[in-house]
Amino acid sequence: MPTSLTPIAAQGPKVSRFIAGYWRVNQWNKTPQELLRFASECLELGISTVDHAMVYRSEATFGKALALDPGLRSQLQIVTKFGIKPMGFGELGAQAVNHYDSSGAALIQSLDASLQGLGTDYIDILLVHRPDYLMDVRELAATMATLRAEGKVRYFGVSNFNTHQFEVLQRELRQNVPAGLVTNQIEFSPLHLTPLEDGTLEQCQLNDCRPMLWSCLGGGNLLAPASERHQRIHNALRVVADEHAVAALETIVYAWVRALPCAPLPLLGTSNIERVKTALAAEKIQLTREQWYRIWEASTGHPVP
Amino acid sequence: MPTSLTPIAAQGPKVSRFIAGYWRVNQWNKTPQELLRFASECLELGISTVDHAMVYRSEATFGKALALDPGLRSQLQIVTKFGIKPMGFGELGAQAVNHYDSSGAALIQSLDASLQGLGTDYIDILLVHRPDYLMDVRELAATMATLRAEGKVRYFGVSNFNTHQFEVLQRELRQNVPAGLVTNQIEFSPLHLTPLEDGTLEQCQLNDCRPMLWSCLGGGNLLAPASERHQRIHNALRVVADEHAVAALETIVYAWVRALPCAPLPLLGTSNIERVKTALAAEKIQLTREQWYRIWEASTGHPVP
Amino acid sequence: MPTSLTPIAAQGPKVSRFIAGYWRVNQWNKTPQELLRFASECLELGISTVDHAMVYRSEATFGKALALDPGLRSQLQIVTKFGIKPMGFGELGAQAVNHYDSSGAALIQSLDASLQGLGTDYIDILLVHRPDYLMDVRELAATMATLRAEGKVRYFGVSNFNTHQFEVLQRELRQNVPAGLVTNQIEFSPLHLTPLEDGTLEQCQLNDCRPMLWSCLGGGNLLAPASERHQRIHNALRVVADEHAVAALETIVYAWVRALPCAPLPLLGTSNIERVKTALAAEKIQLTREQWYRIWEASTGHPVP
């Protein structure tokens, strides 16, 4: 039975409870036909939301798969991002350093490239990829409002913003686009606990929106431990997995991140449909608080105060 | 002349200006009769507010004293706390790790144990003892509203919450219980200055409530210095005490913490009525700003910028 | 062509786009006549706003120059500050330690000394120089309202306040003086990037006011590098200066700080009118985002994530 759609924000669109991340799609060595099959299998499992970004160079690759099945686009919610200008990258011109550009012109240019690559005429949720210290919120919010009116983008969000950066854009955007920001896509995993303390999770709750979480598996370090700390977390996950009679640690990791009260939406990064199913199994696992804190303690190396 | 009662929040109850902490009551080796005498002497001095927590295991001990004088309960304001499930602790079941549980069920279970231990049918102020990363504010606030309607708890607060954690619960609680959170009980002392910078004190001001302060004497380190830093603070306190012709450093420490503009309510931890009087003498001491900053400088090891 | 005036806040006064800082005026070895000439030359260049503080001991020195040209005062916007009581300083009495005093009495005493030293009957913008942990916002805001009603101070601001300290005073002040705080004067330079992350800049935007920036040149370390990091920034500035065919690094530094979306107002610290012109040349320089981030990367030692 596929997972059902769920609203990402009070005034936001519905998305799937897990999001298929296409960050590394160019390393998957899949033909368009193979990629279409993967996306279709995800969809059958209920994963209709897909995550891209201009700098991943994932859009054109995914677009070739989409082009093979014209009916697929309308069943998906496409998330993509703009705002990073990497050193020496593609059409945006060679640059001496990676940097950010949240200007209206950069947004329009990046969005047009995204739409063209994906072969679609709209993005469901467009995110500002990184907080740009030079972000002109008036110009940005006005450009967002125009793109929404044109039908090119339905909703907007941010990624990797701290609470101050979120708030200053949110205030301006709400005056232009009432739905406001519908998400903050941030890093969170048993290895990366910062959001538990820095207010980003509570801010989502206060703004009635839900975070997307990237790198929930800690870049693979939880499954193949590379340090004493990794091993400690790995062991704690193993014990909890056994308690739930679950084979894969991934299932427990996703159950662990999904237990947060902000009801986050984890991104997956795999190209393997079996590992997707392993992640989805987390929907059926409810950790006890004691199990959750055991994993937290394994990560921090000390008990709660 | 006993100290008079003072409101803890704009819509909160009146409490005493100092709060008798019963954290270590089981180490005091007092009979119920002796404990009743201590509580009565505190009350004669104006200290009518008492601080407990389920995990202190202090309630049943205090309850035995209360039972000896049925008229005493109505003269006290009882603060207690719930939400910590310690490793292997009592009726809550053996646990592999200390952890937090702010669920509605945990609240009800803990509160019932508190009421039974104290031999009372209501708590004046119930605090969430620690910020639970899994706190479901809707469930929690709804449970709080029910308990208030039932008359089991009159007011609610938190302890050791950062500003984000406070805000997310406060917003929800105010929709259920208009008085909202009436305090944040936090650690503050000349040894622990973090709240001066992290916004918790200002947040109390902005929410029209007052913090309770625990460990104002730094766990005794200020009176019996165990490090160069402790000694430096000790010496600064000594000089200020001499300037006020006060014998006890404790009086100066309590005057120092009470000087904060958020008008905090210090907890005492002693079982000795003479030391209670020594603390209360702080009410008559007004430090100059220059004296206050001398102690701050002794703690930080550098002058203000 | 002189630079034009610009509002510092939604309900604030107009100020010049750069502010002449008189912090070190007593080390300039200028006669009153020479100082008057410098101030007049600044004014011809459009720099009509001047920055003082009671503790700089700059006011009486500047006042002697002002006294030579009675028509000058009305063309200037005078910023000064109160609230620091330095060790052993002047009329405020010898003190064992530097400390802060934001009491109403300290404000009135300091302001009277400022007015007398400057030989004027009003201050355009009076700042609380440092955040005083003992700040009584009710007393302070009430005193500010009285001084405004008396015509002695037209607007108020703060300096070096974190977001919590700003917010608690702002809420109270707005109930007394609707314009509220019109600025937060903070340190910012390619060497000191903290405000990019701590929310102070976004707070100004959310409060519709603009920060003033002190020590933009990093105390001279950018021009005469004293460390590997300084040298790295120096080199990055040099390259950008060459790309703009600009001789002086200072011009690039001021263009860099002025690029922030909060539209900050940089303080100058020089007594040399040629260096003032060099700074003002920044008004004509628009850095590309890539140039801006190159300098950021030189400062942090790593690329953006």
Short mmCIF file of N, CA and C in Angstrom, two decimals, chain C residues 193-273:
data_model
loop_
_atom_site.label_atom_id
_atom_site.label_comp_id
_atom_site.label_asym_id
_atom_site.label_seq_id
_atom_site.Cartn_x
_atom_site.Cartn_y
_atom_site.Cartn_z
N LEU C 193 33.12 38.93 11.08
CA LEU C 193 31.94 38.53 10.31
C LEU C 193 30.77 38.07 11.17
N THR C 194 30.94 38.09 12.48
CA THR C 194 29.90 37.57 13.38
C THR C 194 28.48 38.05 13.03
N PRO C 195 28.30 39.33 12.74
CA PRO C 195 26.92 39.78 12.47
C PRO C 195 26.26 39.11 11.27
N LEU C 196 27.02 38.47 10.41
CA LEU C 196 26.40 37.76 9.29
C LEU C 196 25.59 36.56 9.77
N GLU C 197 25.88 36.08 10.96
CA GLU C 197 25.23 34.85 11.45
C GLU C 197 24.38 35.05 12.70
N ASP C 198 24.60 36.12 13.44
CA ASP C 198 23.96 36.21 14.77
C ASP C 198 22.61 36.91 14.78
N GLY C 199 22.13 37.31 13.61
CA GLY C 199 20.79 37.87 13.54
C GLY C 199 20.70 39.38 13.74
N THR C 200 21.78 40.03 14.12
CA THR C 200 21.68 41.48 14.38
C THR C 200 21.33 42.24 13.10
N LEU C 201 21.88 41.81 11.97
CA LEU C 201 21.58 42.52 10.72
C LEU C 201 20.13 42.30 10.30
N GLU C 202 19.67 41.07 10.36
CA GLU C 202 18.28 40.79 10.00
C GLU C 202 17.32 41.51 10.95
N GLN C 203 17.72 41.61 12.23
CA GLN C 203 16.85 42.30 13.17
C GLN C 203 16.66 43.75 12.77
N CYS C 204 17.71 44.39 12.31
CA CYS C 204 17.55 45.77 11.83
C CYS C 204 16.54 45.81 10.69
N GLN C 205 16.66 44.88 9.76
CA GLN C 205 15.70 44.86 8.65
C GLN C 205 14.28 44.67 9.16
N LEU C 206 14.10 43.75 10.10
CA LEU C 206 12.76 43.47 10.62
C LEU C 206 12.21 44.64 11.42
N ASN C 207 13.11 45.47 11.95
CA ASN C 207 12.68 46.64 12.71
C ASN C 207 12.73 47.92 11.88
N ASP C 208 12.92 47.75 10.57
CA ASP C 208 12.95 48.90 9.66
C ASP C 208 13.91 49.99 10.10
N CYS C 209 15.07 49.57 10.56
CA CYS C 209 16.12 50.54 10.86
C CYS C 209 17.43 50.03 10.29
N ARG C 210 18.45 50.87 10.30
CA ARG C 210 19.72 50.51 9.66
C ARG C 210 20.85 50.54 10.68
N PRO C 211 21.75 49.54 10.62
CA PRO C 211 22.88 49.55 11.55
C PRO C 211 23.93 50.58 11.14
N MET C 212 24.60 51.12 12.13
CA MET C 212 25.86 51.82 11.88
C MET C 212 26.97 50.79 12.12
N LEU C 213 28.04 50.89 11.36
CA LEU C 213 29.13 49.91 11.46
C LEU C 213 30.41 50.58 11.94
N TRP C 214 30.99 50.03 13.00
CA TRP C 214 32.27 50.56 13.47
C TRP C 214 33.42 49.61 13.14
N SER C 215 34.59 50.17 13.04
CA SER C 215 35.83 49.41 12.78
C SER C 215 35.77 48.62 11.48
N CYS C 216 35.24 49.25 10.42
CA CYS C 216 35.13 48.56 9.13
C CYS C 216 36.50 48.19 8.57
N LEU C 217 37.53 48.93 8.95
CA LEU C 217 38.87 48.63 8.46
C LEU C 217 39.61 47.67 9.39
N GLY C 218 38.91 47.15 10.37
CA GLY C 218 39.53 46.17 11.27
C GLY C 218 40.68 46.77 12.05
N GLY C 219 40.50 48.01 12.48
CA GLY C 219 41.55 48.66 13.26
C GLY C 219 42.84 48.85 12.48
N GLY C 220 42.72 48.90 11.16
CA GLY C 220 43.91 49.12 10.34
C GLY C 220 44.58 47.84 9.88
N ASN C 221 44.12 46.69 10.43
CA ASN C 221 44.79 45.43 10.10
C ASN C 221 44.64 45.01 8.64
N LEU C 222 43.61 45.55 7.98
CA LEU C 222 43.43 45.19 6.58
C LEU C 222 44.42 45.92 5.68
N LEU C 223 44.81 47.11 6.14
CA LEU C 223 45.72 47.92 5.31
C LEU C 223 47.18 47.57 5.60
N ALA C 224 47.44 47.19 6.86
CA ALA C 224 48.81 46.79 7.23
C ALA C 224 48.72 45.41 7.87
N PRO C 225 48.68 44.38 7.06
CA PRO C 225 48.39 43.03 7.56
C PRO C 225 49.39 42.57 8.62
N ALA C 226 48.86 41.99 9.69
CA ALA C 226 49.70 41.55 10.80
C ALA C 226 49.64 40.04 10.99
N SER C 227 48.96 39.35 10.11
CA SER C 227 48.86 37.90 10.23
C SER C 227 48.60 37.32 8.85
N GLU C 228 48.67 36.01 8.77
CA GLU C 228 48.43 35.34 7.49
C GLU C 228 47.00 35.61 7.01
N ARG C 229 46.08 35.57 7.96
CA ARG C 229 44.68 35.83 7.57
C ARG C 229 44.52 37.26 7.05
N HIS C 230 45.09 38.22 7.78
CA HIS C 230 45.01 39.61 7.33
C HIS C 230 45.59 39.74 5.93
N GLN C 231 46.73 39.08 5.70
CA GLN C 231 47.38 39.17 4.40
C GLN C 231 46.49 38.60 3.30
N ARG C 232 45.82 37.50 3.63
CA ARG C 232 44.95 36.85 2.65
C ARG C 232 43.81 37.79 2.24
N ILE C 233 43.22 38.44 3.26
CA ILE C 233 42.13 39.39 2.94
C ILE C 233 42.70 40.57 2.16
N HIS C 234 43.84 41.06 2.62
CA HIS C 234 44.51 42.17 1.95
C HIS C 234 44.69 41.84 0.47
N ASN C 235 45.17 40.65 0.17
CA ASN C 235 45.42 40.26 -1.21
C ASN C 235 44.11 40.21 -2.02
N ALA C 236 43.07 39.66 -1.41
CA ALA C 236 41.79 39.57 -2.12
C ALA C 236 41.25 40.97 -2.41
N LEU C 237 41.41 41.87 -1.44
CA LEU C 237 40.97 43.26 -1.65
C LEU C 237 41.76 43.89 -2.79
N ARG C 238 43.05 43.59 -2.83
CA ARG C 238 43.93 44.16 -3.86
C ARG C 238 43.47 43.76 -5.26
N VAL C 239 43.13 42.48 -5.39
CA VAL C 239 42.69 41.99 -6.71
C VAL C 239 41.39 42.68 -7.12
N VAL C 240 40.44 42.76 -6.17
CA VAL C 240 39.17 43.40 -6.49
C VAL C 240 39.38 44.88 -6.80
N ALA C 241 40.26 45.52 -6.04
CA ALA C 241 40.56 46.94 -6.31
C ALA C 241 41.09 47.10 -7.72
N ASP C 242 41.96 46.23 -8.12
CA ASP C 242 42.52 46.31 -9.47
C ASP C 242 41.42 46.11 -10.52
N GLU C 243 40.51 45.19 -10.24
CA GLU C 243 39.43 44.94 -11.20
C GLU C 243 38.54 46.17 -11.38
N HIS C 244 38.47 46.99 -10.33
CA HIS C 244 37.68 48.23 -10.42
C HIS C 244 38.56 49.44 -10.72
N ALA C 245 39.84 49.19 -11.00
CA ALA C 245 40.78 50.28 -11.27
C ALA C 245 40.77 51.32 -10.15
N VAL C 246 40.76 50.79 -8.93
CA VAL C 246 40.74 51.65 -7.74
C VAL C 246 42.08 51.49 -7.03
N ALA C 247 42.67 52.59 -6.61
CA ALA C 247 43.99 52.50 -5.97
C ALA C 247 43.89 52.03 -4.52
N ALA C 248 42.90 52.58 -3.80
CA ALA C 248 42.89 52.37 -2.34
C ALA C 248 42.03 51.18 -1.93
N LEU C 249 42.60 50.31 -1.12
CA LEU C 249 41.84 49.19 -0.59
C LEU C 249 40.65 49.65 0.25
N GLU C 250 40.82 50.78 0.93
CA GLU C 250 39.73 51.28 1.77
C GLU C 250 38.43 51.44 0.98
N THR C 251 38.56 51.91 -0.24
CA THR C 251 37.37 52.08 -1.07
C THR C 251 36.64 50.74 -1.23
N ILE C 252 37.41 49.68 -1.44
CA ILE C 252 36.80 48.36 -1.63
C ILE C 252 36.20 47.85 -0.32
N VAL C 253 36.89 48.08 0.78
CA VAL C 253 36.34 47.65 2.07
C VAL C 253 34.98 48.31 2.33
N TYR C 254 34.92 49.62 2.09
CA TYR C 254 33.65 50.30 2.35
C TYR C 254 32.56 49.86 1.36
N ALA C 255 32.96 49.58 0.12
CA ALA C 255 31.98 49.04 -0.84
C ALA C 255 31.49 47.67 -0.39
N TRP C 256 32.40 46.91 0.20
CA TRP C 256 32.07 45.55 0.66
C TRP C 256 31.06 45.60 1.81
N VAL C 257 31.30 46.44 2.80
CA VAL C 257 30.35 46.50 3.93
C VAL C 257 29.03 47.13 3.51
N ARG C 258 29.10 48.10 2.60
CA ARG C 258 27.86 48.76 2.16
C ARG C 258 26.99 47.86 1.28
N ALA C 259 27.53 46.75 0.80
CA ALA C 259 26.75 45.86 -0.07
C ALA C 259 25.70 45.07 0.70
N LEU C 260 25.79 45.05 2.02
CA LEU C 260 24.83 44.29 2.82
C LEU C 260 23.40 44.80 2.58
N PRO C 261 22.45 43.88 2.55
CA PRO C 261 21.08 44.29 2.25
C PRO C 261 20.41 45.11 3.34
N CYS C 262 21.01 45.17 4.52
CA CYS C 262 20.44 46.01 5.59
C CYS C 262 20.82 47.47 5.40
N ALA C 263 21.55 47.78 4.33
CA ALA C 263 21.90 49.17 3.99
C ALA C 263 22.58 49.89 5.15
N PRO C 264 23.71 49.37 5.59
CA PRO C 264 24.36 49.93 6.78
C PRO C 264 25.03 51.27 6.50
N LEU C 265 25.31 51.95 7.59
CA LEU C 265 25.95 53.26 7.54
C LEU C 265 27.32 53.14 8.19
N PRO C 266 28.40 53.15 7.38
CA PRO C 266 29.73 52.95 7.95
C PRO C 266 30.25 54.20 8.65
N LEU C 267 30.92 53.95 9.77
CA LEU C 267 31.65 55.03 10.44
C LEU C 267 33.05 55.13 9.86
N LEU C 268 33.53 56.35 9.72
CA LEU C 268 34.92 56.58 9.35
C LEU C 268 35.66 56.94 10.63
N GLY C 269 36.97 56.78 10.62
CA GLY C 269 37.72 57.10 11.83
C GLY C 269 38.87 58.05 11.56
N THR C 270 38.97 58.51 10.35
CA THR C 270 40.15 59.27 9.95
C THR C 270 40.01 60.77 10.19
N SER C 271 41.15 61.43 10.32
CA SER C 271 41.20 62.89 10.42
C SER C 271 41.70 63.51 9.12
N ASN C 272 41.89 62.67 8.13
CA ASN C 272 42.52 63.10 6.88
C ASN C 272 41.45 63.19 5.79
N ILE C 273 41.23 64.37 5.28
CA ILE C 273 40.12 64.57 4.34
C ILE C 273 40.33 63.78 3.05
#
